[in-house]
Structure formats: structure tokens, C-alpha cells
Coordinates of C-alpha atoms and ligand atoms in Angstrom, one line a residue:
M1 CA 42.3 -52.2 24.4
A2 CA 42.4 -49.0 26.4
H3 CA 40.3 -49.1 29.6
A4 CA 37.9 -46.3 30.4
P5 CA 38.7 -44.5 33.6
A6 CA 37.2 -46.2 36.7
L7 CA 33.9 -44.7 37.9
H8 CA 34.0 -42.9 41.2
E9 CA 33.2 -45.2 44.1
P10 CA 32.2 -43.4 47.3
A11 CA 34.5 -44.3 50.1
S12 CA 31.7 -44.8 52.5
D13 CA 29.9 -47.4 50.5
R14 CA 31.5 -50.8 50.3
A15 CA 29.0 -52.3 48.0
P16 CA 29.7 -51.5 44.3
A17 CA 28.1 -48.2 43.5
R18 CA 25.0 -48.2 41.4
R19 CA 25.9 -46.6 38.0
V20 CA 23.8 -44.0 36.3
L21 CA 24.4 -43.1 32.7
L22 CA 23.2 -39.4 32.6
I23 CA 22.1 -38.3 29.1
V24 CA 22.0 -34.6 28.8
S25 CA 20.1 -33.2 25.8
G26 CA 19.7 -29.7 24.5
G27 CA 17.4 -27.7 26.7
I28 CA 18.1 -24.7 28.9
A29 CA 17.6 -26.9 32.0
A30 CA 20.9 -28.6 31.1
Y31 CA 22.6 -25.8 33.1
K32 CA 21.3 -27.7 36.2
T33 CA 23.0 -31.0 35.4
P34 CA 26.4 -30.4 37.1
E35 CA 24.4 -29.9 40.3
L36 CA 22.4 -33.0 39.5
V37 CA 25.6 -35.0 39.0
R38 CA 26.9 -33.8 42.4
R39 CA 23.7 -34.7 44.2
L40 CA 23.5 -38.1 42.6
R41 CA 27.0 -38.8 43.7
D42 CA 26.2 -37.5 47.2
R43 CA 23.7 -40.4 47.3
G44 CA 26.4 -42.9 46.5
L45 CA 25.6 -43.3 42.8
A46 CA 28.4 -43.3 40.2
V47 CA 27.6 -41.1 37.3
R48 CA 28.9 -41.1 33.7
C49 CA 27.6 -38.5 31.3
V50 CA 26.6 -38.5 27.6
L51 CA 26.1 -35.0 26.2
T52 CA 24.2 -34.4 23.0
D53 CA 25.3 -31.6 20.5
G54 CA 22.4 -29.5 21.8
G55 CA 23.2 -30.2 25.4
S56 CA 26.8 -29.0 24.8
R57 CA 25.3 -25.5 23.9
F58 CA 24.1 -25.2 27.5
V59 CA 26.7 -27.0 29.6
T60 CA 30.3 -27.9 28.7
P61 CA 31.9 -31.3 28.7
L62 CA 34.5 -29.8 31.1
A63 CA 31.9 -28.9 33.7
L64 CA 30.2 -32.4 33.6
G65 CA 33.6 -34.1 33.4
S66 CA 34.8 -32.2 36.5
V67 CA 31.8 -33.0 38.7
S68 CA 31.5 -36.7 37.5
E69 CA 35.3 -37.2 37.6
D70 CA 34.9 -39.2 34.4
K71 CA 35.1 -38.8 30.7
V72 CA 32.1 -37.2 29.1
Y73 CA 30.9 -39.0 25.9
G74 CA 29.3 -37.2 23.0
D75 CA 30.4 -38.5 19.6
L76 CA 29.0 -41.7 18.1
W77 CA 31.7 -41.8 15.5
S78 CA 34.7 -41.2 17.7
L79 CA 37.2 -44.0 17.1
T80 CA 39.0 -43.3 20.4
D81 CA 35.7 -43.4 22.4
E82 CA 34.6 -46.6 20.6
S83 CA 37.9 -48.3 21.4
E84 CA 37.7 -47.2 25.1
M85 CA 34.0 -47.8 25.6
G86 CA 31.7 -48.9 22.8
H87 CA 28.3 -47.3 22.7
I88 CA 26.7 -50.6 23.5
E89 CA 28.9 -51.1 26.5
L90 CA 28.1 -47.5 27.7
S91 CA 24.5 -48.5 28.4
R92 CA 25.3 -52.1 29.4
S93 CA 27.6 -50.9 32.2
A94 CA 24.9 -48.7 33.8
D95 CA 22.2 -49.7 36.2
L96 CA 20.0 -46.8 35.1
L97 CA 19.8 -44.5 32.1
L98 CA 18.6 -41.1 33.2
V99 CA 17.7 -38.5 30.6
A100 CA 17.8 -35.0 32.0
P101 CA 16.8 -32.8 30.5
A102 CA 14.8 -34.8 27.9
T103 CA 13.8 -32.5 25.0
A104 CA 10.7 -33.1 22.9
D105 CA 13.1 -34.1 20.1
L106 CA 14.9 -36.8 22.1
L107 CA 11.5 -38.2 23.4
A108 CA 10.4 -38.4 19.8
K109 CA 13.5 -40.3 18.8
M110 CA 13.1 -42.7 21.7
A111 CA 9.5 -43.3 20.9
H112 CA 10.3 -44.0 17.2
G113 CA 13.5 -46.0 17.8
L114 CA 15.8 -43.6 16.0
A115 CA 19.5 -43.8 16.7
D116 CA 21.4 -41.0 14.9
D117 CA 23.7 -39.9 17.7
L118 CA 25.3 -41.4 20.8
A119 CA 22.5 -40.5 23.2
S120 CA 19.7 -42.0 21.1
T121 CA 21.8 -45.0 20.2
A122 CA 22.6 -45.7 23.8
L123 CA 18.9 -45.4 24.6
L124 CA 18.0 -47.9 21.8
A125 CA 20.7 -50.3 22.7
T126 CA 19.7 -50.7 26.3
D127 CA 17.5 -53.2 28.3
K128 CA 18.2 -51.3 31.5
P129 CA 15.6 -49.1 33.3
V130 CA 15.2 -45.6 31.8
L131 CA 14.1 -42.6 33.8
V132 CA 13.2 -39.4 31.9
A133 CA 13.0 -35.8 33.2
P134 CA 11.4 -33.9 30.3
A135 CA 11.9 -30.1 29.9
M136 CA 10.4 -28.0 27.2
N137 CA 8.0 -25.2 26.4
V138 CA 4.5 -25.7 27.7
R139 CA 3.0 -25.9 24.2
M140 CA 5.6 -28.4 23.1
W141 CA 4.8 -30.6 26.1
H142 CA 1.0 -30.5 25.5
H143 CA 1.3 -31.0 21.7
A144 CA -0.5 -34.2 20.6
A145 CA 2.8 -35.5 19.1
T146 CA 4.7 -35.2 22.3
Q147 CA 1.8 -36.6 24.4
A148 CA 1.6 -39.6 22.0
N149 CA 5.3 -40.2 22.3
V150 CA 5.1 -40.0 26.1
A151 CA 2.2 -42.5 26.1
T152 CA 4.2 -44.8 23.9
L153 CA 7.3 -44.6 26.2
R154 CA 5.3 -45.1 29.4
A155 CA 3.6 -48.1 27.9
R156 CA 7.0 -49.5 27.3
G157 CA 7.8 -49.1 31.0
I158 CA 9.9 -46.0 30.8
D159 CA 9.6 -43.9 34.0
F160 CA 9.0 -40.2 34.1
V161 CA 9.8 -37.6 36.7
G162 CA 8.1 -34.3 35.9
P163 CA 7.7 -32.1 34.1
I164 CA 6.5 -29.5 36.6
E165 CA 4.6 -26.3 36.3
G166 CA 6.4 -22.9 36.5
A167 CA 7.9 -20.0 34.7
M168 CA 10.0 -20.9 31.7
A169 CA 13.1 -19.5 30.1
C170 CA 11.0 -18.6 27.0
G171 CA 8.9 -16.2 29.2
E172 CA 5.8 -18.5 29.3
Y173 CA 4.3 -20.2 32.3
G174 CA 3.0 -23.8 32.5
L175 CA 3.8 -27.5 32.6
G176 CA 7.1 -28.2 31.0
R177 CA 9.9 -27.2 33.5
M178 CA 12.3 -29.9 34.4
S179 CA 11.7 -31.3 37.9
D180 CA 13.8 -30.0 40.8
V181 CA 17.2 -31.7 41.1
A182 CA 16.2 -33.2 44.5
D183 CA 13.1 -34.9 42.9
I184 CA 15.1 -36.3 40.0
V185 CA 17.7 -37.7 42.5
A186 CA 14.9 -39.3 44.6
A187 CA 13.3 -40.8 41.4
A188 CA 16.7 -42.1 40.3
E189 CA 17.3 -43.7 43.7
R190 CA 13.9 -45.3 43.5
A191 CA 14.5 -46.5 40.0
V192 CA 17.9 -48.0 40.9
S193 CA 16.6 -49.7 44.0
A194 CA 13.5 -51.0 42.2
R195 CA 16.0 -53.1 40.1
G196 CA 16.2 -55.5 43.0
P197 CA 13.0 -57.5 43.8
S198 CA 10.0 -55.4 42.9
P199 CA 8.8 -53.6 46.0
L200 CA 5.2 -54.8 45.5
A201 CA 6.0 -58.3 44.3
G202 CA 3.7 -60.8 46.0
R203 CA 1.1 -58.0 46.7
R204 CA -2.3 -57.7 45.2
A205 CA -4.0 -54.5 44.3
V206 CA -7.5 -53.5 43.2
V207 CA -8.0 -50.1 41.6
T208 CA -11.2 -48.5 40.3
S209 CA -11.2 -46.0 37.5
G210 CA -13.3 -44.0 35.1
P211 CA -17.0 -43.1 35.3
T212 CA -20.0 -45.3 35.9
V213 CA -22.9 -45.4 33.5
E214 CA -26.4 -45.7 34.9
P215 CA -29.1 -46.6 32.4
L216 CA -32.5 -44.9 32.2
D217 CA -33.7 -47.1 29.4
P218 CA -32.0 -49.2 26.7
V219 CA -30.6 -46.1 25.0
R220 CA -30.3 -43.4 27.6
F221 CA -28.0 -43.1 30.6
L222 CA -26.6 -40.9 33.3
T223 CA -22.8 -40.6 33.5
N224 CA -20.0 -38.0 34.2
R225 CA -16.9 -36.6 32.5
S226 CA -14.3 -38.7 34.3
S227 CA -11.5 -39.6 31.9
G228 CA -10.0 -42.5 34.0
K229 CA -6.5 -41.1 33.5
Q230 CA -5.6 -41.0 37.2
G231 CA -7.0 -44.4 38.0
H232 CA -5.4 -46.1 35.0
A233 CA -2.1 -44.4 35.8
I234 CA -2.3 -45.8 39.4
A235 CA -3.0 -49.3 38.2
A236 CA 0.0 -49.0 35.8
A237 CA 2.3 -47.7 38.5
L238 CA 1.3 -50.5 41.0
A239 CA 1.8 -53.2 38.3
R240 CA 5.2 -51.7 37.3
M241 CA 6.3 -52.1 40.9
G242 CA 5.4 -55.8 40.9
A243 CA 1.8 -55.9 42.3
E244 CA -0.7 -58.3 40.8
T245 CA -3.1 -55.5 39.8
I246 CA -6.8 -55.7 38.9
L247 CA -8.3 -52.5 37.4
V248 CA -12.1 -52.3 37.6
S249 CA -13.0 -49.6 35.2
G250 CA -16.1 -47.9 33.8
P251 CA -16.0 -47.0 30.1
T252 CA -13.0 -44.8 29.1
A253 CA -11.1 -44.1 25.9
L254 CA -7.8 -45.3 27.4
P255 CA -5.8 -48.3 26.4
D256 CA -5.4 -51.1 29.0
P257 CA -2.3 -50.4 31.1
P258 CA 0.4 -52.9 30.5
G259 CA 0.6 -55.9 32.9
V260 CA -2.8 -55.1 34.5
Q261 CA -6.0 -57.3 34.5
V262 CA -8.9 -55.1 33.4
R263 CA -12.5 -55.8 34.4
R264 CA -14.9 -53.6 32.4
V265 CA -18.1 -52.5 34.1
E266 CA -20.8 -50.0 33.5
T267 CA -23.0 -49.4 36.6
A268 CA -21.9 -48.7 40.2
R269 CA -23.5 -52.0 41.3
D270 CA -21.4 -53.9 38.7
M271 CA -18.3 -52.0 39.9
L272 CA -19.0 -53.1 43.5
A273 CA -19.5 -56.7 42.5
A274 CA -16.3 -56.7 40.4
C275 CA -14.4 -55.2 43.3
E276 CA -15.7 -57.8 45.7
A277 CA -14.9 -60.6 43.3
A278 CA -11.3 -59.2 43.0
L279 CA -10.7 -59.3 46.8
P280 CA -8.7 -60.3 48.8
A281 CA -6.1 -57.6 48.2
D282 CA -3.4 -55.9 50.1
V283 CA -4.4 -52.5 48.8
A284 CA -7.5 -51.0 47.2
V285 CA -7.4 -47.6 45.5
F286 CA -10.8 -46.1 44.6
A287 CA -10.2 -43.5 41.9
A288 CA -13.5 -44.0 39.9
A289 CA -16.0 -41.2 39.7
V290 CA -18.9 -43.4 40.8
A291 CA -22.4 -42.0 40.2
D292 CA -23.9 -41.3 43.6
W293 CA -27.4 -41.9 42.2
R294 CA -29.0 -43.9 39.5
P295 CA -32.5 -43.8 37.9
A296 CA -34.9 -45.5 40.3
Q297 CA -36.4 -47.4 37.4
E298 CA -34.6 -48.7 34.4
A299 CA -37.3 -48.9 31.6
R300 CA -37.1 -52.2 29.6
E301 CA -38.2 -50.3 26.5
K302 CA -37.1 -46.9 25.1
L303 CA -39.2 -44.2 26.9
K304 CA -41.5 -42.6 24.4
K305 CA -42.7 -39.0 24.1
G306 CA -46.4 -39.2 24.7
S307 CA -49.4 -37.7 26.2
G308 CA -48.0 -38.0 29.8
G309 CA -45.9 -34.8 29.3
V310 CA -42.2 -34.5 30.4
P311 CA -41.3 -37.4 32.7
T312 CA -39.9 -36.8 36.1
L313 CA -36.6 -38.4 36.8
A314 CA -36.7 -40.3 40.1
L315 CA -33.3 -41.3 41.5
T316 CA -32.1 -43.8 44.0
E317 CA -28.8 -44.0 45.9
N318 CA -26.0 -46.2 44.5
P319 CA -23.8 -48.3 46.8
D320 CA -20.7 -46.5 48.1
I321 CA -18.0 -48.9 46.9
L322 CA -15.2 -47.3 48.9
K323 CA -17.2 -47.3 52.1
T324 CA -18.3 -50.8 51.6
V325 CA -14.8 -52.2 51.1
A326 CA -13.3 -50.0 53.9
S327 CA -15.8 -51.3 56.4
L328 CA -15.4 -55.0 55.6
R329 CA -15.0 -57.0 58.8
T330 CA -13.2 -59.8 57.2
G331 CA -11.0 -59.5 54.2
R332 CA -10.6 -55.7 54.4
P333 CA -7.5 -54.7 52.4
T334 CA -4.6 -53.6 54.6
L335 CA -4.7 -50.2 52.9
V336 CA -7.8 -48.6 51.6
V337 CA -7.3 -45.4 49.6
G338 CA -10.0 -43.0 48.3
F339 CA -10.1 -39.8 46.4
A340 CA -12.0 -36.6 47.2
A341 CA -12.8 -34.2 44.4
E342 CA -13.6 -30.9 46.0
T343 CA -14.2 -27.4 44.9
E344 CA -13.9 -25.6 48.3
K345 CA -12.4 -26.2 51.7
V346 CA -10.6 -29.1 50.0
V347 CA -8.5 -30.4 53.0
E348 CA -11.3 -29.9 55.6
H349 CA -13.8 -31.8 53.5
A350 CA -11.3 -34.6 52.7
Q351 CA -10.4 -35.1 56.4
A352 CA -14.1 -35.5 57.2
K353 CA -14.6 -37.8 54.2
R354 CA -11.7 -40.0 55.3
R355 CA -13.4 -40.5 58.7
R356 CA -16.9 -41.0 57.2
K357 CA -15.8 -43.5 54.7
G358 CA -13.4 -45.4 57.1
C359 CA -10.5 -45.4 54.6
D360 CA -6.8 -45.0 55.5
W361 CA -5.8 -42.3 53.0
I362 CA -7.6 -39.8 50.9
L363 CA -6.1 -38.0 47.9
A364 CA -8.0 -34.8 47.8
N365 CA -7.9 -32.8 44.6
D366 CA -9.2 -29.4 43.9
V367 CA -11.5 -29.7 40.8
S368 CA -12.6 -26.1 40.6
P369 CA -13.0 -25.3 36.8
E370 CA -10.0 -22.9 37.0
T371 CA -7.6 -25.6 38.1
G372 CA -8.2 -27.6 34.9
T373 CA -7.6 -30.9 36.7
F374 CA -10.9 -32.7 35.9
G375 CA -10.2 -34.5 32.7
G376 CA -6.8 -32.8 32.4
D377 CA -3.3 -34.3 32.6
S378 CA -2.2 -33.0 36.0
N379 CA -3.5 -32.9 39.6
V380 CA -2.9 -30.9 42.7
I381 CA -3.1 -33.4 45.5
H382 CA -3.5 -33.0 49.3
F383 CA -2.5 -36.3 50.8
V384 CA -4.7 -36.8 53.8
T385 CA -3.9 -39.6 56.4
E386 CA -4.8 -40.2 60.0
T387 CA -1.7 -38.3 61.1
G388 CA -1.8 -35.2 58.9
V389 CA -1.9 -33.6 55.5
E390 CA 0.8 -33.3 52.9
S391 CA 0.2 -30.9 50.0
W392 CA 1.9 -32.0 46.8
E393 CA 3.0 -29.7 44.0
R394 CA 1.1 -29.8 40.8
L395 CA 2.1 -33.1 39.2
A396 CA 1.3 -35.0 36.0
K397 CA -1.2 -37.7 36.8
E398 CA 1.4 -40.4 36.2
A399 CA 3.7 -38.7 38.7
V400 CA 0.9 -38.7 41.2
A401 CA 0.4 -42.4 40.5
D402 CA 4.2 -43.1 41.0
R403 CA 4.3 -41.2 44.2
L404 CA 1.2 -42.9 45.6
A405 CA 2.6 -46.4 44.5
H406 CA 5.8 -45.7 46.4
R407 CA 3.9 -44.6 49.5
I408 CA 1.8 -47.8 49.2
A409 CA 5.0 -49.9 48.9
E410 CA 6.5 -48.2 52.0
A411 CA 3.3 -48.7 54.1
L412 CA 3.0 -52.3 53.1
E413 CA 6.6 -53.0 53.9
Q414 CA 5.6 -52.5 57.6
D415 CA 2.9 -55.2 57.1
P416 CA 4.4 -58.6 56.6
Q417 CA 1.0 -60.3 56.3
K418 CA 0.1 -60.6 52.6
A419 CA -3.4 -61.1 51.2
P420 CA -4.2 -64.8 50.9
A421 CA -4.9 -64.5 47.1
A422 CA -1.5 -63.0 46.5
R423 CA 0.2 -65.6 48.7
S424 CA -1.4 -68.4 46.8
G425 CA -0.8 -66.6 43.5
R426 CA -4.5 -66.8 42.5
Ligands
C5P1 O1 -18.5 -39.3 48.4 P1 -17.6 -39.0 47.2 O2 -18.1 -39.4 45.9 O3 -17.0 -37.6 47.3 O4 -16.3 -40.0 47.5 C1 -15.2 -40.1 46.6 C2 -14.5 -41.4 46.8 O5 -15.4 -42.4 47.1 C3 -13.7 -41.8 45.6 O6 -12.6 -42.5 46.1 C4 -14.7 -42.6 44.9 O7 -14.0 -43.6 44.0 C5 -15.4 -43.4 46.0 N1 -16.8 -43.7 45.7 C6 -17.2 -45.0 45.6 N2 -18.5 -45.3 45.5 C7 -19.5 -44.3 45.4 C8 -19.1 -43.0 45.5 C9 -17.7 -42.7 45.7 O8 -16.4 -45.9 45.7 N3 -20.7 -44.6 45.2

């Protein structure tokens, strides 16, 4: 049997190079993939390419073959290719499958398990980690079909980098551009290194998410419009990275994230109790939109219209869950992370909130109506710590979650002491 050409091994790296199978599908962003191959190789990763028919309209096999110094595969039915490197072996010999750009069509095929060309067949025939960098028109990205496919793929553990917001080749503007090459390389490195022991294995995380519901009487309540998307995505990202994760959530329409223990609550007081019961933990992330106030009285019976006229609503303050956990003298999680939804002076208010609440980090997001972030799929985050502020580009909520989870893993790496519950595997 003929042997496939050896993959490029960087001279500086004695350990066998990690291998990336780069699948290039048919979007204009494919023109960036020769640069992507170069940058991946700069990081010591060996790259072999699969090019779909559509991809080959935007970038040639010659260009990808030259920069990868390897054969470029494209045809499922090529006898020569199959004898050199069967399509199963193509994905088996990789440490990571990276799809960049991933079109709406290829995402749909992946979600539905179709295998009608080499790219989709390699993706179906793999048990290796898969990282996807979508690129498409903004309306295609937001279409319910694409979003359902993305949710299915995420639930199966497939990692996403991007898309990002910006001007598109079609003349429109919005979410759908392929992530920058540097960000894809960083995500690929993380995905490849995450193949070793999970960076958060042996750690325990508590995450709050969603709204709280504060009853007035048996049928009426006060609540807010929080969707829970950000908190659920954070719990999913922490669990993917190996943390034992407990999600304390108010009512949402979202499915339970895979691998996460979910505690359903309604009121702020129940949420606090569930968080306290879930401790000790190494990290606690408070992403819930907790009602600041609740009705001072909860009527046992439904309030009736009567002679008394319109009732006045008296409110009383709810416990501040973040502040309570951040100020625990014993059993405080190593890292306590809060959110600050602001509509003006976002960073200034978040810095003050970090000090007032006693937490380590605040993810401040601008929720002015024009940003479309509240209840939307993306967030513009200012990451506020004791030492400074980092402003992140607009990211999908899942990408915010991934970035935060990696920051948490890095910070906990410096802290060898693990929470007792995680140590004892409670
Ligand atoms: O004070 P503010 O509501 O702006 O603080 C937001 C942060 O505090 C979020 O992380 C939220 O989850 C948390 N919080 C809480 N309990 C409250 C109010 C807010 O945990 N009662």
C-alpha cells in the first residue's frame, strides 16, 4: 500500500506534532485558509487539508498543498486517495478536526449526520474533537434552521469559534464573519491541548442563570426577561472542560446543558439556598438576573378586586447572592465571578460593583436596547479584574462562556488547593 507523505514536523519540537485536519468548505472566507495553515504550523501543529468542491472555488488545492506541504484531499471516490489514506484514516490520524470556514450547508450536514462528500464523511467518521469556525451571511447565521443545527452540534460537544460581527462580502453587516485567523489558531491550540487531562478536572463549579420569580399571590409574580443563555453556556463550557458543574437556574426555556447538574429554583431566596447547598466550590459564576426586590407580602389566596381600590405594591429587598457568597469567611470559592448589566458608564460602574460585592471578576455588559444583547445571542463584555479592564469584541454567548472558562482554568492552575467537595468527589 502506498504511504501518504509524512506530515510536516517542526524541527524545534521533539514531541510528535499535534495533527489538525483542516476542512475548508465553500465560503469566501476560504481565501484566508492558506494564512491559517501557516499560522497553525507556526504554533507547531501539523496540518493536512480537506477541500470541498465549494471550497475549491475560493482557494486552490495548490495553494493549500504548498503551505501545508502535504497532499490536499477532496474526492471521496478517488481510488488513489483511498489506497493512500482511507477517509476513515484521514480523521483517525488527526488530533483535531477544524472546519474553517464552516458554511451553513456543512453545519446542517454535520447536525443531520449526512455524509455525501469527503468533508462530511470525515466529520461523521470521527470520535476526535471538532472545532468549527462558521462563516456565512448574517441572515443565514440567524436563521432558525442554522441556530437549531448549531445548538445540536454544541450539545454534542462540538466547539465553536465565532462567528464575529463585521462587514460581509455580500455587502451586509452583522454576525457571520469568520473569526480572525489568530483567534482560530488560539482556539485550535486550546482544543488540542484540552485533549490531555481536562483543565478543570477535579474542580467544582457553581453557576447561577436565568431570572428569578417572586410571587405576589398564588397566580401572580414579578420576574424579568433574562433568557438564561449566558449562564447556561458558562455551565456547559465549564463542564466540557472537566469541572463538576452545578447550575442553579430560575425558569428558562433552555434545555439542560450536557454533563451539568441542574437545580431548578424560582425565588431569589431559593436560589441562595441552592447555591449554599452546592458549596464548597472552586469557582462560582453568578450570571442570573436576580430580582432585587420581592413583594413584601405573598398572599396565600388570589388577591381579589374589591372595594379597597387598587392595591399598593410594597416591596422588600432580596438577598444579594453574589455578595453573600463572595463575603463568606469560610468556604468562599477561590474565584467568585459576577456580571454587571449596565446601560451607561459601563466600566466605571462595573469597577465599583466589583469592590462593593467583594467578587474577583466582573463581566460587564452593555444592555442598552440598541446593543440587542439582553435576551440576544451575543454579548459585548468588559472583563474587569483587580488589575484592570479588558474589552472583548462582540462574541456569541457561547464564545464568551468558552473564553471565561479558559480564564477560570488558567487562574485555578495557580491555585493547587482544590475545594474539599471536589477532592472527595462528592
Ligand atoms: O447589583 P446587580 O444586580 O447589578 O449585580 C449583578 C450581579 O450580582 C450579577 O452577577 C447577579 O447574578 C448578582 N446578583 C445576585 N443576587 C442579587 C442581585 C444580583 O447574585 N440579589
